Short mmCIF file of C-alpha atoms and ligand atoms in Angstrom, two decimals:
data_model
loop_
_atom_site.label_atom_id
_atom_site.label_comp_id
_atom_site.label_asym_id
_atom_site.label_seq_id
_atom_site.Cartn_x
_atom_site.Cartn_y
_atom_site.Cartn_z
CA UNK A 27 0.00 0.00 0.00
CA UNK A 28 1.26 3.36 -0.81
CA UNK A 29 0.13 5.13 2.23
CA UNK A 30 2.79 8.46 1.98
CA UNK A 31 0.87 9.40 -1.15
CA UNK A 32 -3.27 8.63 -0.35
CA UNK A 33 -3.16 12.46 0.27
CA UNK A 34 -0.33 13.71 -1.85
CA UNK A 35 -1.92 17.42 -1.23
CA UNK A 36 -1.55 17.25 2.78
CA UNK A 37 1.89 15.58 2.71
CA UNK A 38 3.42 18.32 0.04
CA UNK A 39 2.10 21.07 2.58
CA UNK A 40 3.22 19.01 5.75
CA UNK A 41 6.98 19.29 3.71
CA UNK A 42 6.60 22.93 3.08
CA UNK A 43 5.71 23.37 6.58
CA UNK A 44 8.40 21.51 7.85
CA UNK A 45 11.08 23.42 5.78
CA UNK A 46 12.15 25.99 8.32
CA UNK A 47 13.68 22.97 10.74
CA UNK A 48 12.18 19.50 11.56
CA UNK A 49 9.70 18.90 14.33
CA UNK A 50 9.83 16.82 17.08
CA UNK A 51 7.34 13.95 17.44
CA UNK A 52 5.65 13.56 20.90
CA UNK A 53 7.17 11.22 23.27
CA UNK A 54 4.33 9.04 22.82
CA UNK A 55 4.64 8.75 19.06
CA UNK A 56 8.38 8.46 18.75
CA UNK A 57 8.15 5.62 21.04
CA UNK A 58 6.17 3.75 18.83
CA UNK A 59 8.24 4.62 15.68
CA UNK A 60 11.39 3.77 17.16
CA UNK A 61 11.97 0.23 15.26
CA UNK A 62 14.90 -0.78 13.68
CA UNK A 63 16.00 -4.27 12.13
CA UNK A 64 17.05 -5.73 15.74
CA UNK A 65 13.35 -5.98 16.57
CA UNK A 66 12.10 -7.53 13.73
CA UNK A 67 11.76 -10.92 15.63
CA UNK A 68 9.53 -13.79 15.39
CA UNK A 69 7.87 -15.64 17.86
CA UNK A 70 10.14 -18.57 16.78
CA UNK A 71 13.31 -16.78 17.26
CA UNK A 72 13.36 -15.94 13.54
CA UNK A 73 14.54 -12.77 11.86
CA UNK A 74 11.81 -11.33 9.13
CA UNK A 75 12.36 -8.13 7.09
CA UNK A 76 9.21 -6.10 6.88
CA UNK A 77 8.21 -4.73 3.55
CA UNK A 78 9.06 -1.07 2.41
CA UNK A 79 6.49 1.60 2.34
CA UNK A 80 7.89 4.06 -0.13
CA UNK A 81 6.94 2.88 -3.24
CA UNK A 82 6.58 6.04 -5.97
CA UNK A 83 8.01 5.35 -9.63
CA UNK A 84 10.03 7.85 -11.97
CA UNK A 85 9.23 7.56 -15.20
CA UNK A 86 10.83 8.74 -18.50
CA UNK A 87 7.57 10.28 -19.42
CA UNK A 88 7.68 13.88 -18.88
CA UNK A 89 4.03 14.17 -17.64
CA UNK A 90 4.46 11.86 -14.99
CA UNK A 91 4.86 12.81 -11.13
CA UNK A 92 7.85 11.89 -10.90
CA UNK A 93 9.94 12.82 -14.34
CA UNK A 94 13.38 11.45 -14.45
CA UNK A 95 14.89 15.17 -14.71
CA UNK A 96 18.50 15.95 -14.12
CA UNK A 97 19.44 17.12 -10.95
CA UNK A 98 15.96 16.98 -9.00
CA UNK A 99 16.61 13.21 -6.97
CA UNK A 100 19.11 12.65 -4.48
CA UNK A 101 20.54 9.46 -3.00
CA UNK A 102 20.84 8.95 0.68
CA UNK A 103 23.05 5.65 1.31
CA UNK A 104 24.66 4.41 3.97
CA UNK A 105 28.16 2.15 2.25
CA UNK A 106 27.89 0.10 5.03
CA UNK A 107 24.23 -1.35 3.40
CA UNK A 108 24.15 -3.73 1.19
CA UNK A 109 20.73 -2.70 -0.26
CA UNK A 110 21.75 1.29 -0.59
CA UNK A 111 25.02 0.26 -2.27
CA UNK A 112 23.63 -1.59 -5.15
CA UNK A 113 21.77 1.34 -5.51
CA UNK A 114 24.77 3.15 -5.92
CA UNK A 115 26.64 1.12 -7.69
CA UNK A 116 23.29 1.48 -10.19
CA UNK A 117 24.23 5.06 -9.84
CA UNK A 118 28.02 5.02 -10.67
CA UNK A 119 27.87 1.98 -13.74
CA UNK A 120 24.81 3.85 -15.55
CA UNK A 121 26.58 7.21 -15.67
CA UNK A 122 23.88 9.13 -13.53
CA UNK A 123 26.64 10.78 -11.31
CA UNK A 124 25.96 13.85 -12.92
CA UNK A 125 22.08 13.86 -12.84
CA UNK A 126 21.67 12.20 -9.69
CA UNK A 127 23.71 13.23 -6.41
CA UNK A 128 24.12 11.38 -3.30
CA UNK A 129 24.77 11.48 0.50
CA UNK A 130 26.50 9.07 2.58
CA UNK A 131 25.80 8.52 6.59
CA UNK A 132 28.05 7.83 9.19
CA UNK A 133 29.10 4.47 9.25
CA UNK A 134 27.55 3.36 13.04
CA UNK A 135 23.83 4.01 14.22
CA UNK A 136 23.90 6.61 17.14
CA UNK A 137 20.70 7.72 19.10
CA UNK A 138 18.21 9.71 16.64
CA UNK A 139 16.66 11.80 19.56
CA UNK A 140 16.55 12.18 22.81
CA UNK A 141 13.45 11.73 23.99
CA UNK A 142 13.52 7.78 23.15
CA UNK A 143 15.72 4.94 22.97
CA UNK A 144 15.60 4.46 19.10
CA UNK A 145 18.93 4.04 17.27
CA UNK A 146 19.88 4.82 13.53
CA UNK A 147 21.45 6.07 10.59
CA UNK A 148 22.88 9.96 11.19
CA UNK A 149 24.52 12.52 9.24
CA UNK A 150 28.08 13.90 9.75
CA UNK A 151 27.96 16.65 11.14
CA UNK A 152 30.95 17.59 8.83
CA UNK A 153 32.86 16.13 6.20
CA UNK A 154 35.55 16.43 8.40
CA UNK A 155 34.02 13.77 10.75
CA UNK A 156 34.25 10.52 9.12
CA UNK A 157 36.03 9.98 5.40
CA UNK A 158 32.97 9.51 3.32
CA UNK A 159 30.20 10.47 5.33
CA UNK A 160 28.69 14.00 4.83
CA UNK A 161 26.55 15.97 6.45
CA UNK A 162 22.73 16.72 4.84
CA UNK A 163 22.89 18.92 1.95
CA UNK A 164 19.60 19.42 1.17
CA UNK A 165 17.30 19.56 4.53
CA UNK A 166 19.88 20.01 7.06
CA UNK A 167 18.61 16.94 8.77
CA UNK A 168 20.56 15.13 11.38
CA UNK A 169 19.51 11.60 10.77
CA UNK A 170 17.26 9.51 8.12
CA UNK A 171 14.71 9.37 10.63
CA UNK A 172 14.04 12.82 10.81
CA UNK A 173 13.94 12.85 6.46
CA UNK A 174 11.09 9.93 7.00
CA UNK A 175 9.27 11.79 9.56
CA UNK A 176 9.46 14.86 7.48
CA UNK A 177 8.20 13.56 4.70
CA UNK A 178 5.16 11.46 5.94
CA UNK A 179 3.85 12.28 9.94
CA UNK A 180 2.11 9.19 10.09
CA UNK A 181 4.96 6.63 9.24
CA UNK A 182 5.49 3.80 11.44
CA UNK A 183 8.12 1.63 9.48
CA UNK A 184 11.94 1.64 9.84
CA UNK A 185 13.96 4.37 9.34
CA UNK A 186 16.39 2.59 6.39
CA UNK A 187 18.29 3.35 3.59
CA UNK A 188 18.56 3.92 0.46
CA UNK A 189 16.11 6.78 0.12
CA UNK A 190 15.27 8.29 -2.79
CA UNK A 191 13.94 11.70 -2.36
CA UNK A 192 12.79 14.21 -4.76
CA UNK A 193 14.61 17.77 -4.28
CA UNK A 194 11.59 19.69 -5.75
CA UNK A 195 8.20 17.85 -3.85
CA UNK A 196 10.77 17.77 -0.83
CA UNK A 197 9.74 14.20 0.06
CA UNK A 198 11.01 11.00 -0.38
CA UNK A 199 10.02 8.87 -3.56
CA UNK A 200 11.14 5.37 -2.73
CA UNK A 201 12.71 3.53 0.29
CA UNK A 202 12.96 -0.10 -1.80
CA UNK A 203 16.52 -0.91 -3.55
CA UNK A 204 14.74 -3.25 -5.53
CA UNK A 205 12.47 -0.27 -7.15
CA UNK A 206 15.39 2.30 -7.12
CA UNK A 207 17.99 -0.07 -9.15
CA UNK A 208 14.73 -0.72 -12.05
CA UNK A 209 14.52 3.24 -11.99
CA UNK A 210 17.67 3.96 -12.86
CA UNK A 211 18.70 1.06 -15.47
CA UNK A 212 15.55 2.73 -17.93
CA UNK A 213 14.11 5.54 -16.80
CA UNK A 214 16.93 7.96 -17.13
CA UNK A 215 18.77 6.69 -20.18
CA UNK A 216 18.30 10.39 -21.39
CA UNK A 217 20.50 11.71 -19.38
CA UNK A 218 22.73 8.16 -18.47
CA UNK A 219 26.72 8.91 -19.50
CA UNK A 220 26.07 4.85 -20.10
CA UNK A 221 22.34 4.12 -21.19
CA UNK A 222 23.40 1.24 -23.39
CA UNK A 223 23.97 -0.89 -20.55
CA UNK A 224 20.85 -2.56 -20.12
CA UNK A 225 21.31 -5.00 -16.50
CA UNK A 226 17.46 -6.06 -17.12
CA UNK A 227 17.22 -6.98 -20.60
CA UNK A 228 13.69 -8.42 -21.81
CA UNK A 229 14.70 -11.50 -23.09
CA UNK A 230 16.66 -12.12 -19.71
CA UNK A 231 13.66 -10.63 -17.59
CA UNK A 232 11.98 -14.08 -16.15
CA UNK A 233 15.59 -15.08 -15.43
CA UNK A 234 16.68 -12.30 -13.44
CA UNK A 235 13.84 -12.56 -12.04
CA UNK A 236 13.69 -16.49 -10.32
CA UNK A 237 17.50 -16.04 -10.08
CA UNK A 238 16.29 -12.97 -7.67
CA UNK A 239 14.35 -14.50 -5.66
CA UNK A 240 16.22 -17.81 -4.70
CA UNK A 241 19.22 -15.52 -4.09
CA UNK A 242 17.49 -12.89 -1.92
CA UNK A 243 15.94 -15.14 0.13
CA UNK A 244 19.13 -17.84 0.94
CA UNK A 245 21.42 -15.53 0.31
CA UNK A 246 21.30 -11.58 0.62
CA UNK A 247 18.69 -11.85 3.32
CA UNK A 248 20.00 -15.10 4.31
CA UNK A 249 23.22 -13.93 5.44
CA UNK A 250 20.78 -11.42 8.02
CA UNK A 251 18.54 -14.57 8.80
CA UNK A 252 21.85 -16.35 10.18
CA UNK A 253 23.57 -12.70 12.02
CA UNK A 254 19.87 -12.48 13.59
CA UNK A 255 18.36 -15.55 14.66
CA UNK A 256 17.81 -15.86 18.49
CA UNK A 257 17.25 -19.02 18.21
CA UNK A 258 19.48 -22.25 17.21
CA UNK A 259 17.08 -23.63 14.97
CA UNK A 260 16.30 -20.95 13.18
CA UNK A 261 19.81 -20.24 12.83
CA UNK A 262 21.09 -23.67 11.70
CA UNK A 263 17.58 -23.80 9.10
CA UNK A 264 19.27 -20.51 7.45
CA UNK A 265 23.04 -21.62 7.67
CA UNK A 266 21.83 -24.71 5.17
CA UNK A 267 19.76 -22.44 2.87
CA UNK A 268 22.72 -20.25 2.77
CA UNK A 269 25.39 -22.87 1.46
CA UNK A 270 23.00 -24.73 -0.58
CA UNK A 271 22.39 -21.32 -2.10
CA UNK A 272 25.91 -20.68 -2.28
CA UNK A 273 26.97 -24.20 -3.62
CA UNK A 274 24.36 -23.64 -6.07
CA UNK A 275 25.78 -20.47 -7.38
CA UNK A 276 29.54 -21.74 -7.17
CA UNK A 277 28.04 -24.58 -9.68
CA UNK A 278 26.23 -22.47 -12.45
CA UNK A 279 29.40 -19.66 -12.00
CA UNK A 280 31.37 -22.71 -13.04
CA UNK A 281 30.15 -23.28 -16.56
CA UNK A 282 29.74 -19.43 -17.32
CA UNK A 283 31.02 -15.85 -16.69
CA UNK A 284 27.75 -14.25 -14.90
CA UNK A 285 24.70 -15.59 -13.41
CA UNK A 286 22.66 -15.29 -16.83
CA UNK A 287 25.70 -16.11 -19.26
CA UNK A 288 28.25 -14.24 -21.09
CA UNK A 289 26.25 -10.92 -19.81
CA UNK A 290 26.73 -9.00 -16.57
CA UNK A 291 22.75 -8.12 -15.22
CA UNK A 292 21.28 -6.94 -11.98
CA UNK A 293 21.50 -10.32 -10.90
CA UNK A 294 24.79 -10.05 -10.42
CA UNK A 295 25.05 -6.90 -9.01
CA UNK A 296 22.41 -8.00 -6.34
CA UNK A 297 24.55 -10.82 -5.74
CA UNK A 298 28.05 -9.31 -5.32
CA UNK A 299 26.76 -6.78 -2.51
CA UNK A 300 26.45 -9.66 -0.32
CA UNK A 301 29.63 -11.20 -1.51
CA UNK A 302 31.52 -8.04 -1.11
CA UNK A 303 30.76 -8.01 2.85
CA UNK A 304 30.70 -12.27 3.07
CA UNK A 305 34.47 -12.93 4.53
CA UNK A 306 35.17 -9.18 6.00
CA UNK A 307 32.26 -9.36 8.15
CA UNK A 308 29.32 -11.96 7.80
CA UNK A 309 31.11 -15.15 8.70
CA UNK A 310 32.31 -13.57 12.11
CA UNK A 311 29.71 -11.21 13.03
CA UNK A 312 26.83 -13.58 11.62
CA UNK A 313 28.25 -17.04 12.30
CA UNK A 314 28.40 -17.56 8.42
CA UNK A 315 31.91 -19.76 8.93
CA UNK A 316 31.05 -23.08 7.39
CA UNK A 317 33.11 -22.19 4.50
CA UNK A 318 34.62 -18.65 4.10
CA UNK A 319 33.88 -16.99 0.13
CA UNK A 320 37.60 -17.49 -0.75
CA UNK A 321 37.76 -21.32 -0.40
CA UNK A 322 34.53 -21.17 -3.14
CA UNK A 323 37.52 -20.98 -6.23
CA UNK A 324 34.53 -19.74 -8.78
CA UNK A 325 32.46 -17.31 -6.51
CA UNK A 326 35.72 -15.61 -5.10
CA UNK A 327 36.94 -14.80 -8.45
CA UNK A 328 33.36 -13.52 -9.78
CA UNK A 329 33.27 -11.38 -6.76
CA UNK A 330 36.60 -9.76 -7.92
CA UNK A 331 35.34 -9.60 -11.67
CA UNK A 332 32.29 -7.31 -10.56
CA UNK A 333 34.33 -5.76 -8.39
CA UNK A 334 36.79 -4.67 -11.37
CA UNK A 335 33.73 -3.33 -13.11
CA UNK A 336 34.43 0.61 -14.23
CA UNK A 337 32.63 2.40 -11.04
CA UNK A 338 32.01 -0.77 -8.90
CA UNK A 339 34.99 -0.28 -6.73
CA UNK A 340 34.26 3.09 -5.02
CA UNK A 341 30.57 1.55 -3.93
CA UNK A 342 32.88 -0.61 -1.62
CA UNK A 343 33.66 1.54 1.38
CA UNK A 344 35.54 -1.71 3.75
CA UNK A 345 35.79 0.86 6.77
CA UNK A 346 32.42 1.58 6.60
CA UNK A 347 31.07 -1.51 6.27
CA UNK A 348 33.48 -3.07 9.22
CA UNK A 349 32.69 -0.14 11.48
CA UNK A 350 29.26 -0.45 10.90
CA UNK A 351 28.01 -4.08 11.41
CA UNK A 352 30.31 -4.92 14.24
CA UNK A 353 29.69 -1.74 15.82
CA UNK A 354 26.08 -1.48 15.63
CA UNK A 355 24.77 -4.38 16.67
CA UNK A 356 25.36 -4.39 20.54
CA UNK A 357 23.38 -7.70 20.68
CA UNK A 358 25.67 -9.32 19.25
CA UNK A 359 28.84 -8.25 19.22
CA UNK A 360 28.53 -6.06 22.76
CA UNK A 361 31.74 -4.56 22.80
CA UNK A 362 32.06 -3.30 19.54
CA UNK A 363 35.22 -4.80 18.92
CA UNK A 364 36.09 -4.70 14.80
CA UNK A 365 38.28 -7.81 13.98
CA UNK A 366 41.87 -7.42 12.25
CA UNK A 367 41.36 -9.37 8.69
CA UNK A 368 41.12 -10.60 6.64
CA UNK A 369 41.46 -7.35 4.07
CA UNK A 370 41.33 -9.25 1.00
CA UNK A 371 41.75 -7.32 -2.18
CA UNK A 372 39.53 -7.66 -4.44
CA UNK A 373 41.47 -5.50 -7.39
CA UNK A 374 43.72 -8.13 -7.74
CA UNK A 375 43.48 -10.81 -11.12
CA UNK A 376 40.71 -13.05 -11.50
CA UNK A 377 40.22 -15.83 -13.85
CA UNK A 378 37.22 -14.79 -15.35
CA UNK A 379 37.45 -13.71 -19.24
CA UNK A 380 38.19 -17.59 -19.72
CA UNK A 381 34.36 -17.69 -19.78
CA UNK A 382 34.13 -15.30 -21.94
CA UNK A 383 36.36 -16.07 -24.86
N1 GSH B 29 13.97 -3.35 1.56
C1 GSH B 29 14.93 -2.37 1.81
C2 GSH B 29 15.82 -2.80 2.97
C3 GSH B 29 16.78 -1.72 3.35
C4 GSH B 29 17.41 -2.00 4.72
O1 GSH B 29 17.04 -2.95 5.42
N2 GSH B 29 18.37 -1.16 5.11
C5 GSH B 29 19.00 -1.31 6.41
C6 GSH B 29 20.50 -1.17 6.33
S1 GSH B 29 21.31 -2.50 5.57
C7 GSH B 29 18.57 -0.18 7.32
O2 GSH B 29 18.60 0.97 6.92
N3 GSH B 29 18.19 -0.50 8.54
C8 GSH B 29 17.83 0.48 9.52
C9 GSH B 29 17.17 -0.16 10.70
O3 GSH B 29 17.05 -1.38 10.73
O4 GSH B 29 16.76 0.58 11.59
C10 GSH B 29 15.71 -2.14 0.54
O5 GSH B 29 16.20 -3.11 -0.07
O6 GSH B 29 15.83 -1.00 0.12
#
């Protein structure tokens, strides 16, 4: 359901009314907005992701709500997410640097405000602060919560990157990586420096598509579904998805270059997000240590061929990343601590273009 836009009228003069500095929520309210991915618990002991709620489309067509204009959408990413990074990395491959800008947070959640406990996603508060995080260009906000709650004062989801938000409607347009990567292989090939590269091609479509969905679920999200579990069952349950899932990729990446053939797609980027963080951080902070991505001969060397793709490299912020996930997850790493290795570089050869010759 697209609830931010049932009354697009109210929301657009809730924005303009917000625009001289962001106001706070009652104590009662903030409380029950405060959510983050830590409480996303089942009774089982299981972790489940809930759905995003941003859900606008920009669309070529001039008309449209949304037009895919130069210069009017920004990017708010964190490098430490998987799910805002392949958005940039969408970004940086397409050539939309120049039409689209973007914002990275601070690596580790903080408190959002001070009247509850809630943690999250904040803003430098220069770009002094941290290398690669930057303060808020465009609303002078100090976190991502306070973009959601300026945007929509009735939103009771998490506060999450990527956001996409619109520069001249001053609200946010889409909170789903999934949405924001479509957007910005097609809609903007106008303005692209690289529209010929087409990562969802029809005639691969279906493909992508059940490749998707069996890697999401024992992969990208499994990886989360193992870090999260509170449980041992529900833990060891994902740990098996997760190296079938694996094994099954290390098979098909055997025969051929990419997950769909000779032909780099979203698939792939989707994929190496998860692969990027797999050894630096998932098999200590989220028990994923039955067998480490380098000892899969195939997968390791794929992950180094996207990797070597012009403008996939700078998506890949390690510190970030390392800083992030073992230091914002108290729960389960309580001292923060942010092991040594195993700083693996992925610029270095790969065996790859055998495939493709
Ligand atoms: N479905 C979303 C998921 C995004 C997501 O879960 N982002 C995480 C960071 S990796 C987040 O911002 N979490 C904030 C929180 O849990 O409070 C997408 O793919 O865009």
């Amino acid at each position: 359901m697209n609830v931010p836009f049932i009354n697009r009228e109210i929301q657009v003069q809730t924005a303009l009314k917000y625009t001289s500095g962001f106001q706070q929520l009652s104590f009662k309210h903030s409380l029950q907005m405060a959510r983050s991915a830590l409480d996303e618990m089942s009774a089982t002991g299981a972790f489940e992701r809930t759905a995003s709620t941003f859900r606008n489309i920009i669309s070529r067509d001039p008309g449209s709500r949304f037009p895919a204009e130069s210069g009017r959408y920004h990017l708010y990413i964190s490098y430490a997410c998987p799910w805002a990074s392949r958005c940039l990395a969408y970004l940086n491959i397409k050539g939309l640097d120049q039409a689209i800008s973007f914002t990275s947070v601070k690596s580790k959640w903080e408190r959002t405000k001070d009247s509850d406990e809630h943690m999250g996603w904040v803003f430098a508060s220069s770009s002094a602060e941290e290398p690669g995080a930057e303060p808020d260009p465009l609303n002078g906000a100090k976190n991502i919560r306070e973009l959601y709650e300026f945007a929509s004062t009735n939103y009771s989801g998490k506060y999450t990157v990527p956001v996409l938000w619109d520069k001249k409607l001053k609200t946010i347009v889409n909170n789903e990586s999934s949405d924001i990567i479509r957007m910005f292989n097609s809609e903007f090939n106008d303005i692209a420096g690289n529209a010929a590269l087409d990562l969802y091609p029809p005639h691969l479509q279906s493909q992508i598509n059940e490749i998707n969905e069996w890697i999401y679920d024992g992969i990208n999200n499994g990886v989360y579904r193992c870090g999260f579990a509170k449980k041992q069952e529900p833990y060891d349950e994902a740990v098996q998805k997760l190296y079938e899932t694996l094994d099954k990729c290390e098979m098909i990446l055997s025969k051929q270059r990419y997950l769909c053939g000779d032909q780099v797609t979203e698939a792939d980027i989707r994929l190496f997000v998860t692969l990027i963080r797999f050894d630096e951080v998932y098999a200590v902070h989220f028990k994923c240590n039955k067998k480490l991505l380098r000892e899969f001969p195939h997968l390791f060397n794929y992950t180094k061929d996207v990797f070597q793709i012009p403008g996939m490299s700078s998506t890949v912020n390690m510190e970030h990343i390392k800083k992030h996930y073992y230091g914002s997850h108290p729960t389960i790493n309580p001292y923060g601590i942010i092991p040594q290795g195993p700083n693996i570089d992925y610029s270095s050869p790969h065996d790859r273009e055998k495939f493709s010759k």
